[in-house]
Amino acid sequence: MSERDADGDDWSLPEDLEAVQNALIDWYEGDHRDFPWRRTDDPYAILVSEVMSQQTQLDRVVDAWEEFLERWPSTADLAAADRADVVGFWTSHSLGYNNRAKYLHESATQIEGEYDGTFPETPDELQELMGVGPYTANAVASFAFNEGDAVVDTNVKRVTYRAFSIPDDDSAFEDAANDLMPEGESRVWNNAIMELGGVACTQTPRCDEVGCPWREWCDAYASGDFTAPDVPTQPAFEGSRRQFRGRVIGTLREYDELELDTLGHRIRVDYAPEGEYGREWLTGLLEDLESDGLVALERTETNAELVARLRR
């Protein structure tokens, strides 16, 4: 699959796109941060979480979100509230700009007065609510109704820039994010890719530490260059173990399978079979990758030479 950005530069996503999608969803469903709004499909509760989360750390939002919904559990309750009380709550919980509280109150009033208490379900319809922009509308449509497009936030841009070399261009990021998302899976997919950017592909990446599911396909993991639109300088890890893990993955992506010494010479210029960075060092590296499910090791029948190949 290939696209072209506004400047005419080519970019592409992996051909085995279904494997990429399944790997991320399986990773997310296996373990993720348990925020309470991820356990509901109530559009009102999700809208409150999205508005509160704007420029506020998620861990700080949890208590405020729970208290807000306990005090005003529905759009009807919020619409009937005194706006000054809503703004006062916002201020007392240090949730940022008070206009957000005013807009949230106005949105509840619109839903009760113009929509008979029923939430609109599509991104376009949701943008008719006061203070609800394209990002928030799409998030609510995704997480409440599974009717959204791909979310494109800073985390998603960082992930796609690093993993698939998507150029730093808003239209390219949007196209790539939507091409990546499985059809009809906006709820789980948008949660999953934002989680990937939030815990694994952070500004300082934690690829191996959290078992990033895209290491097999990731250009940054293969090259060791983890710059991104919001990461202007490359983290210093020249010569690190993570760098050589990435080189192994990148090399096996190109050659499919290689014998131990051939692989060693391809990933570092100072490889010497009996030296400090030789067979013992490389075998340990490959065994780690095998434990992570990224590489398969086997012996040739003729001379029992160890062969490494990418696990697909």
GROMACS .gro file of C-alpha atoms in nm:
model
  312
    1MET     CA    1   0.000   0.000   0.000
    2SER     CA    2   0.147   0.332  -0.102
    3GLU     CA    3   0.046   0.698  -0.088
    4ARG     CA    4   0.196   1.031  -0.183
    5ASP     CA    5   0.211   1.334   0.043
    6ALA     CA    6   0.150   1.698  -0.047
    7ASP     CA    7   0.513   1.746  -0.150
    8GLY     CA    8   0.510   1.448  -0.381
    9ASP     CA    9   0.720   1.224  -0.156
   10ASP     CA   10   0.637   0.855  -0.151
   11TRP     CA   11   0.558   0.668   0.167
   12SER     CA   12   0.424   0.323   0.224
   13LEU     CA   13   0.275   0.096   0.486
   14PRO     CA   14   0.376  -0.269   0.528
   15GLU     CA   15   0.224  -0.510   0.279
   16ASP     CA   16   0.114  -0.744   0.557
   17LEU     CA   17  -0.114  -0.476   0.700
   18GLU     CA   18  -0.349  -0.724   0.868
   19ALA     CA   19  -0.059  -0.865   1.069
   20VAL     CA   20   0.037  -0.512   1.176
   21GLN     CA   21  -0.321  -0.441   1.284
   22ASN     CA   22  -0.364  -0.769   1.471
   23ALA     CA   23  -0.033  -0.730   1.651
   24LEU     CA   24  -0.132  -0.390   1.791
   25ILE     CA   25  -0.484  -0.491   1.892
   26ASP     CA   26  -0.360  -0.810   2.060
   27TRP     CA   27  -0.096  -0.609   2.248
   28TYR     CA   28  -0.352  -0.354   2.364
   29GLU     CA   29  -0.614  -0.609   2.466
   30GLY     CA   30  -0.353  -0.812   2.651
   31ASP     CA   31  -0.253  -0.525   2.881
   32HIS     CA   32  -0.323  -0.152   2.890
   33ARG     CA   33  -0.371   0.133   3.133
   34ASP     CA   34  -0.709   0.093   3.298
   35PHE     CA   35  -0.867   0.437   3.283
   36PRO     CA   36  -1.234   0.425   3.390
   37TRP     CA   37  -1.365   0.595   3.074
   38ARG     CA   38  -1.224   0.303   2.875
   39ARG     CA   39  -1.477   0.080   3.051
   40THR     CA   40  -1.783   0.264   2.923
   41ASP     CA   41  -1.947   0.350   2.593
   42ASP     CA   42  -2.162   0.626   2.746
   43PRO     CA   43  -2.107   0.924   2.512
   44TYR     CA   44  -2.164   1.178   2.790
   45ALA     CA   45  -1.903   1.019   3.017
   46ILE     CA   46  -1.660   0.996   2.725
   47LEU     CA   47  -1.719   1.358   2.624
   48VAL     CA   48  -1.645   1.469   2.981
   49SER     CA   49  -1.322   1.266   2.982
   50GLU     CA   50  -1.211   1.408   2.648
   51VAL     CA   51  -1.274   1.767   2.750
   52MET     CA   52  -1.100   1.717   3.084
   53SER     CA   53  -0.801   1.546   2.921
   54GLN     CA   54  -0.712   1.838   2.696
   55GLN     CA   55  -0.362   1.943   2.809
   56THR     CA   56  -0.411   1.763   3.144
   57GLN     CA   57  -0.229   1.444   3.246
   58LEU     CA   58  -0.465   1.147   3.242
   59ASP     CA   59  -0.374   1.031   3.592
   60ARG     CA   60  -0.489   1.369   3.727
   61VAL     CA   61  -0.818   1.347   3.538
   62VAL     CA   62  -0.947   1.025   3.696
   63ASP     CA   63  -1.060   1.165   4.033
   64ALA     CA   64  -1.207   1.480   3.878
   65TRP     CA   65  -1.395   1.276   3.615
   66GLU     CA   66  -1.545   1.045   3.875
   67GLU     CA   67  -1.648   1.335   4.101
   68PHE     CA   68  -1.795   1.528   3.808
   69LEU     CA   69  -2.013   1.235   3.699
   70GLU     CA   70  -2.120   1.166   4.055
   71ARG     CA   71  -2.238   1.526   4.085
   72TRP     CA   72  -2.386   1.554   3.734
   73PRO     CA   73  -2.444   1.196   3.609
   74SER     CA   74  -2.626   1.287   3.285
   75THR     CA   75  -2.662   1.563   3.030
   76ALA     CA   76  -2.997   1.646   3.188
   77ASP     CA   77  -2.833   1.697   3.528
   78LEU     CA   78  -2.554   1.908   3.381
   79ALA     CA   79  -2.789   2.120   3.171
   80ALA     CA   80  -2.999   2.192   3.481
   81ALA     CA   81  -2.694   2.295   3.685
   82ASP     CA   82  -2.590   2.652   3.751
   83ARG     CA   83  -2.306   2.730   3.511
   84ALA     CA   84  -2.116   2.903   3.789
   85ASP     CA   85  -2.113   2.576   3.985
   86VAL     CA   86  -1.969   2.390   3.686
   87VAL     CA   87  -1.699   2.653   3.637
   88GLY     CA   88  -1.627   2.648   4.011
   89PHE     CA   89  -1.578   2.271   3.998
   90TRP     CA   90  -1.341   2.311   3.703
   91THR     CA   91  -1.134   2.571   3.882
   92SER     CA   92  -1.116   2.380   4.210
   93HIS     CA   93  -0.981   2.073   4.027
   94SER     CA   94  -0.721   2.271   3.827
   95LEU     CA   95  -0.855   2.147   3.494
   96GLY     CA   96  -0.732   2.437   3.288
   97TYR     CA   97  -0.923   2.690   3.084
   98ASN     CA   98  -1.265   2.764   3.233
   99ASN     CA   99  -1.414   2.801   2.885
  100ARG     CA  100  -1.406   2.423   2.861
  101ALA     CA  101  -1.648   2.400   3.154
  102LYS     CA  102  -1.875   2.658   2.992
  103TYR     CA  103  -1.872   2.472   2.661
  104LEU     CA  104  -1.942   2.140   2.829
  105HIS     CA  105  -2.241   2.292   3.008
  106GLU     CA  106  -2.363   2.443   2.681
  107SER     CA  107  -2.321   2.110   2.499
  108ALA     CA  108  -2.538   1.937   2.760
  109THR     CA  109  -2.799   2.212   2.714
  110GLN     CA  110  -2.792   2.157   2.335
  111ILE     CA  111  -2.832   1.781   2.368
  112GLU     CA  112  -3.130   1.820   2.598
  113GLY     CA  113  -3.291   2.103   2.403
  114GLU     CA  114  -3.205   2.029   2.040
  115TYR     CA  115  -3.151   1.652   2.038
  116ASP     CA  116  -3.415   1.542   2.292
  117GLY     CA  117  -3.146   1.407   2.521
  118THR     CA  118  -2.995   1.176   2.257
  119PHE     CA  119  -2.632   1.218   2.156
  120PRO     CA  120  -2.543   1.264   1.789
  121GLU     CA  121  -2.322   0.975   1.676
  122THR     CA  122  -2.102   1.084   1.386
  123PRO     CA  123  -1.800   1.317   1.395
  124ASP     CA  124  -1.975   1.574   1.174
  125GLU     CA  125  -2.288   1.579   1.391
  126LEU     CA  126  -2.090   1.594   1.714
  127GLN     CA  127  -1.905   1.903   1.591
  128GLU     CA  128  -2.235   2.089   1.607
  129LEU     CA  129  -2.203   2.083   1.987
  130MET     CA  130  -2.059   2.393   2.148
  131GLY     CA  131  -1.682   2.374   2.194
  132VAL     CA  132  -1.651   2.030   2.032
  133GLY     CA  133  -1.382   2.040   1.764
  134PRO     CA  134  -1.284   1.774   1.507
  135TYR     CA  135  -1.055   1.579   1.742
  136THR     CA  136  -1.303   1.558   2.033
  137ALA     CA  137  -1.593   1.481   1.799
  138ASN     CA  138  -1.401   1.196   1.640
  139ALA     CA  139  -1.292   1.059   1.978
  140VAL     CA  140  -1.651   1.050   2.108
  141ALA     CA  141  -1.775   0.895   1.782
  142SER     CA  142  -1.502   0.631   1.809
  143PHE     CA  143  -1.516   0.539   2.175
  144ALA     CA  144  -1.891   0.570   2.230
  145PHE     CA  145  -2.034   0.455   1.897
  146ASN     CA  146  -1.746   0.286   1.710
  147GLU     CA  147  -1.827   0.528   1.427
  148GLY     CA  148  -1.513   0.739   1.410
  149ASP     CA  149  -1.225   0.795   1.177
  150ALA     CA  150  -0.868   0.735   1.289
  151VAL     CA  151  -0.760   0.969   1.567
  152VAL     CA  152  -0.453   1.174   1.478
  153ASP     CA  153  -0.290   1.329   1.784
  154THR     CA  154   0.071   1.394   1.879
  155ASN     CA  155   0.119   1.032   1.990
  156VAL     CA  156  -0.020   0.891   1.664
  157LYS     CA  157   0.200   1.124   1.457
  158ARG     CA  158   0.508   1.016   1.654
  159VAL     CA  159   0.425   0.646   1.613
  160THR     CA  160   0.356   0.657   1.240
  161TYR     CA  161   0.652   0.887   1.171
  162ARG     CA  162   0.890   0.647   1.344
  163ALA     CA  163   0.739   0.314   1.246
  164PHE     CA  164   0.657   0.376   0.880
  165SER     CA  165   0.852   0.694   0.794
  166ILE     CA  166   0.537   0.895   0.730
  167PRO     CA  167   0.649   1.249   0.640
  168ASP     CA  168   0.583   1.535   0.881
  169ASP     CA  169   0.273   1.650   0.695
  170ASP     CA  170  -0.077   1.666   0.843
  171SER     CA  171  -0.251   1.521   0.538
  172ALA     CA  172   0.000   1.235   0.517
  173PHE     CA  173  -0.049   1.155   0.886
  174GLU     CA  174  -0.427   1.156   0.843
  175ASP     CA  175  -0.413   0.931   0.535
  176ALA     CA  176  -0.173   0.688   0.700
  177ALA     CA  177  -0.372   0.671   1.023
  178ASN     CA  178  -0.693   0.595   0.836
  179ASP     CA  179  -0.524   0.336   0.611
  180LEU     CA  180  -0.385   0.164   0.919
  181MET     CA  181  -0.718   0.144   1.104
  182PRO     CA  182  -0.921  -0.175   1.041
  183GLU     CA  183  -1.265  -0.096   0.901
  184GLY     CA  184  -1.532  -0.074   1.168
  185GLU     CA  185  -1.280  -0.095   1.454
  186SER     CA  186  -1.236   0.270   1.552
  187ARG     CA  187  -1.308   0.210   1.921
  188VAL     CA  188  -1.038  -0.046   1.991
  189TRP     CA  189  -0.796   0.082   1.727
  190ASN     CA  190  -0.784   0.444   1.838
  191ASN     CA  191  -0.743   0.339   2.199
  192ALA     CA  192  -0.467   0.098   2.098
  193ILE     CA  193  -0.257   0.329   1.883
  194MET     CA  194  -0.279   0.612   2.136
  195GLU     CA  195  -0.176   0.366   2.407
  196LEU     CA  196   0.121   0.265   2.192
  197GLY     CA  197   0.232   0.625   2.173
  198GLY     CA  198   0.158   0.682   2.540
  199VAL     CA  199   0.352   0.394   2.693
  200ALA     CA  200   0.588   0.247   2.430
  201CYS     CA  201   0.667   0.496   2.154
  202THR     CA  202   0.714   0.783   2.395
  203GLN     CA  203   0.953   1.071   2.333
  204THR     CA  204   1.219   0.848   2.486
  205PRO     CA  205   1.116   0.511   2.339
  206ARG     CA  206   1.063   0.202   2.556
  207CYS     CA  207   1.046  -0.051   2.270
  208ASP     CA  208   1.183  -0.360   2.442
  209GLU     CA  209   1.080  -0.266   2.795
  210VAL     CA  210   0.708  -0.276   2.714
  211GLY     CA  211   0.726  -0.521   2.423
  212CYS     CA  212   0.621  -0.286   2.143
  213PRO     CA  213   0.421  -0.502   1.898
  214TRP     CA  214   0.551  -0.316   1.592
  215ARG     CA  215   0.923  -0.375   1.636
  216GLU     CA  216   0.925  -0.620   1.347
  217TRP     CA  217   0.803  -0.353   1.103
  218CYS     CA  218   0.937  -0.035   1.265
  219ASP     CA  219   1.183   0.172   1.062
  220ALA     CA  220   1.308   0.355   1.371
  221TYR     CA  221   1.370   0.031   1.560
  222ALA     CA  222   1.567  -0.101   1.265
  223SER     CA  223   1.773   0.213   1.211
  224GLY     CA  224   1.812   0.332   1.570
  225ASP     CA  225   1.692   0.682   1.473
  226PHE     CA  226   1.405   0.775   1.706
  227THR     CA  227   1.362   1.136   1.608
  228ALA     CA  228   1.002   1.249   1.551
  229PRO     CA  229   0.806   1.571   1.496
  230ASP     CA  230   0.793   1.633   1.872
  231VAL     CA  231   1.140   1.485   1.936
  232PRO     CA  232   1.385   1.722   1.763
  233THR     CA  233   1.704   1.551   1.876
  234GLN     CA  234   1.796   1.186   1.856
  235PRO     CA  235   1.836   1.009   2.191
  236ALA     CA  236   2.198   0.911   2.247
  237PHE     CA  237   2.222   0.536   2.240
  238GLU     CA  238   2.496   0.475   1.983
  239GLY     CA  239   2.635   0.128   2.043
  240SER     CA  240   2.354   0.027   2.281
  241ARG     CA  241   2.202  -0.319   2.291
  242ARG     CA  242   1.870  -0.175   2.170
  243GLN     CA  243   2.042  -0.031   1.866
  244PHE     CA  244   2.183  -0.369   1.765
  245ARG     CA  245   1.851  -0.544   1.829
  246GLY     CA  246   1.707  -0.298   1.578
  247ARG     CA  247   1.985  -0.372   1.331
  248VAL     CA  248   1.916  -0.745   1.357
  249ILE     CA  249   1.547  -0.689   1.282
  250GLY     CA  250   1.625  -0.455   0.994
  251THR     CA  251   1.880  -0.692   0.842
  252LEU     CA  252   1.652  -0.995   0.865
  253ARG     CA  253   1.371  -0.796   0.710
  254GLU     CA  254   1.600  -0.754   0.407
  255TYR     CA  255   1.759  -1.102   0.388
  256ASP     CA  256   1.488  -1.317   0.549
  257GLU     CA  257   1.738  -1.556   0.712
  258LEU     CA  258   2.113  -1.555   0.774
  259GLU     CA  259   2.374  -1.773   0.938
  260LEU     CA  260   2.518  -1.640   1.261
  261ASP     CA  261   2.852  -1.507   1.139
  262THR     CA  262   2.705  -1.359   0.821
  263LEU     CA  263   2.450  -1.173   1.029
  264GLY     CA  264   2.715  -1.057   1.273
  265HIS     CA  265   2.929  -0.900   1.004
  266ARG     CA  266   2.627  -0.723   0.859
  267ILE     CA  267   2.520  -0.557   1.184
  268ARG     CA  268   2.857  -0.435   1.316
  269VAL     CA  269   3.194  -0.364   1.160
  270ASP     CA  270   3.388  -0.491   1.464
  271TYR     CA  271   3.219  -0.832   1.471
  272ALA     CA  272   3.472  -1.112   1.532
  273PRO     CA  273   3.340  -1.466   1.588
  274GLU     CA  274   3.568  -1.531   1.886
  275GLY     CA  275   3.593  -1.171   2.005
  276GLU     CA  276   3.413  -0.961   2.263
  277TYR     CA  277   3.142  -0.886   2.010
  278GLY     CA  278   3.128  -1.226   1.849
  279ARG     CA  279   2.916  -1.539   1.846
  280GLU     CA  280   2.847  -1.547   2.219
  281TRP     CA  281   2.738  -1.182   2.223
  282LEU     CA  282   2.522  -1.220   1.910
  283THR     CA  283   2.363  -1.546   2.028
  284GLY     CA  284   2.255  -1.376   2.349
  285LEU     CA  285   2.104  -1.092   2.148
  286LEU     CA  286   1.917  -1.336   1.922
  287GLU     CA  287   1.791  -1.541   2.215
  288ASP     CA  288   1.641  -1.226   2.366
  289LEU     CA  289   1.469  -1.151   2.037
  290GLU     CA  290   1.350  -1.511   2.019
  291SER     CA  291   1.200  -1.480   2.369
  292ASP     CA  292   1.016  -1.168   2.251
  293GLY     CA  293   0.869  -1.364   1.959
  294LEU     CA  294   1.049  -1.159   1.694
  295VAL     CA  295   1.317  -1.402   1.574
  296ALA     CA  296   1.335  -1.779   1.522
  297LEU     CA  297   1.662  -1.969   1.568
  298GLU     CA  298   1.743  -2.311   1.421
  299ARG     CA  299   2.042  -2.523   1.324
  300THR     CA  300   2.127  -2.620   0.969
  301GLU     CA  301   2.125  -2.993   0.902
  302THR     CA  302   2.466  -2.999   0.734
  303ASN     CA  303   2.703  -2.828   0.978
  304ALA     CA  304   2.477  -2.738   1.270
  305GLU     CA  305   2.538  -2.368   1.203
  306LEU     CA  306   2.294  -2.142   1.386
  307VAL     CA  307   2.052  -1.962   1.150
  308ALA     CA  308   1.834  -1.667   1.241
  309ARG     CA  309   1.518  -1.565   1.060
  310LEU     CA  310   1.241  -1.317   1.123
  311ARG     CA  311   0.934  -1.470   1.282
  312ARG     CA  312   0.629  -1.387   1.073
   0.00000   0.00000   0.00000
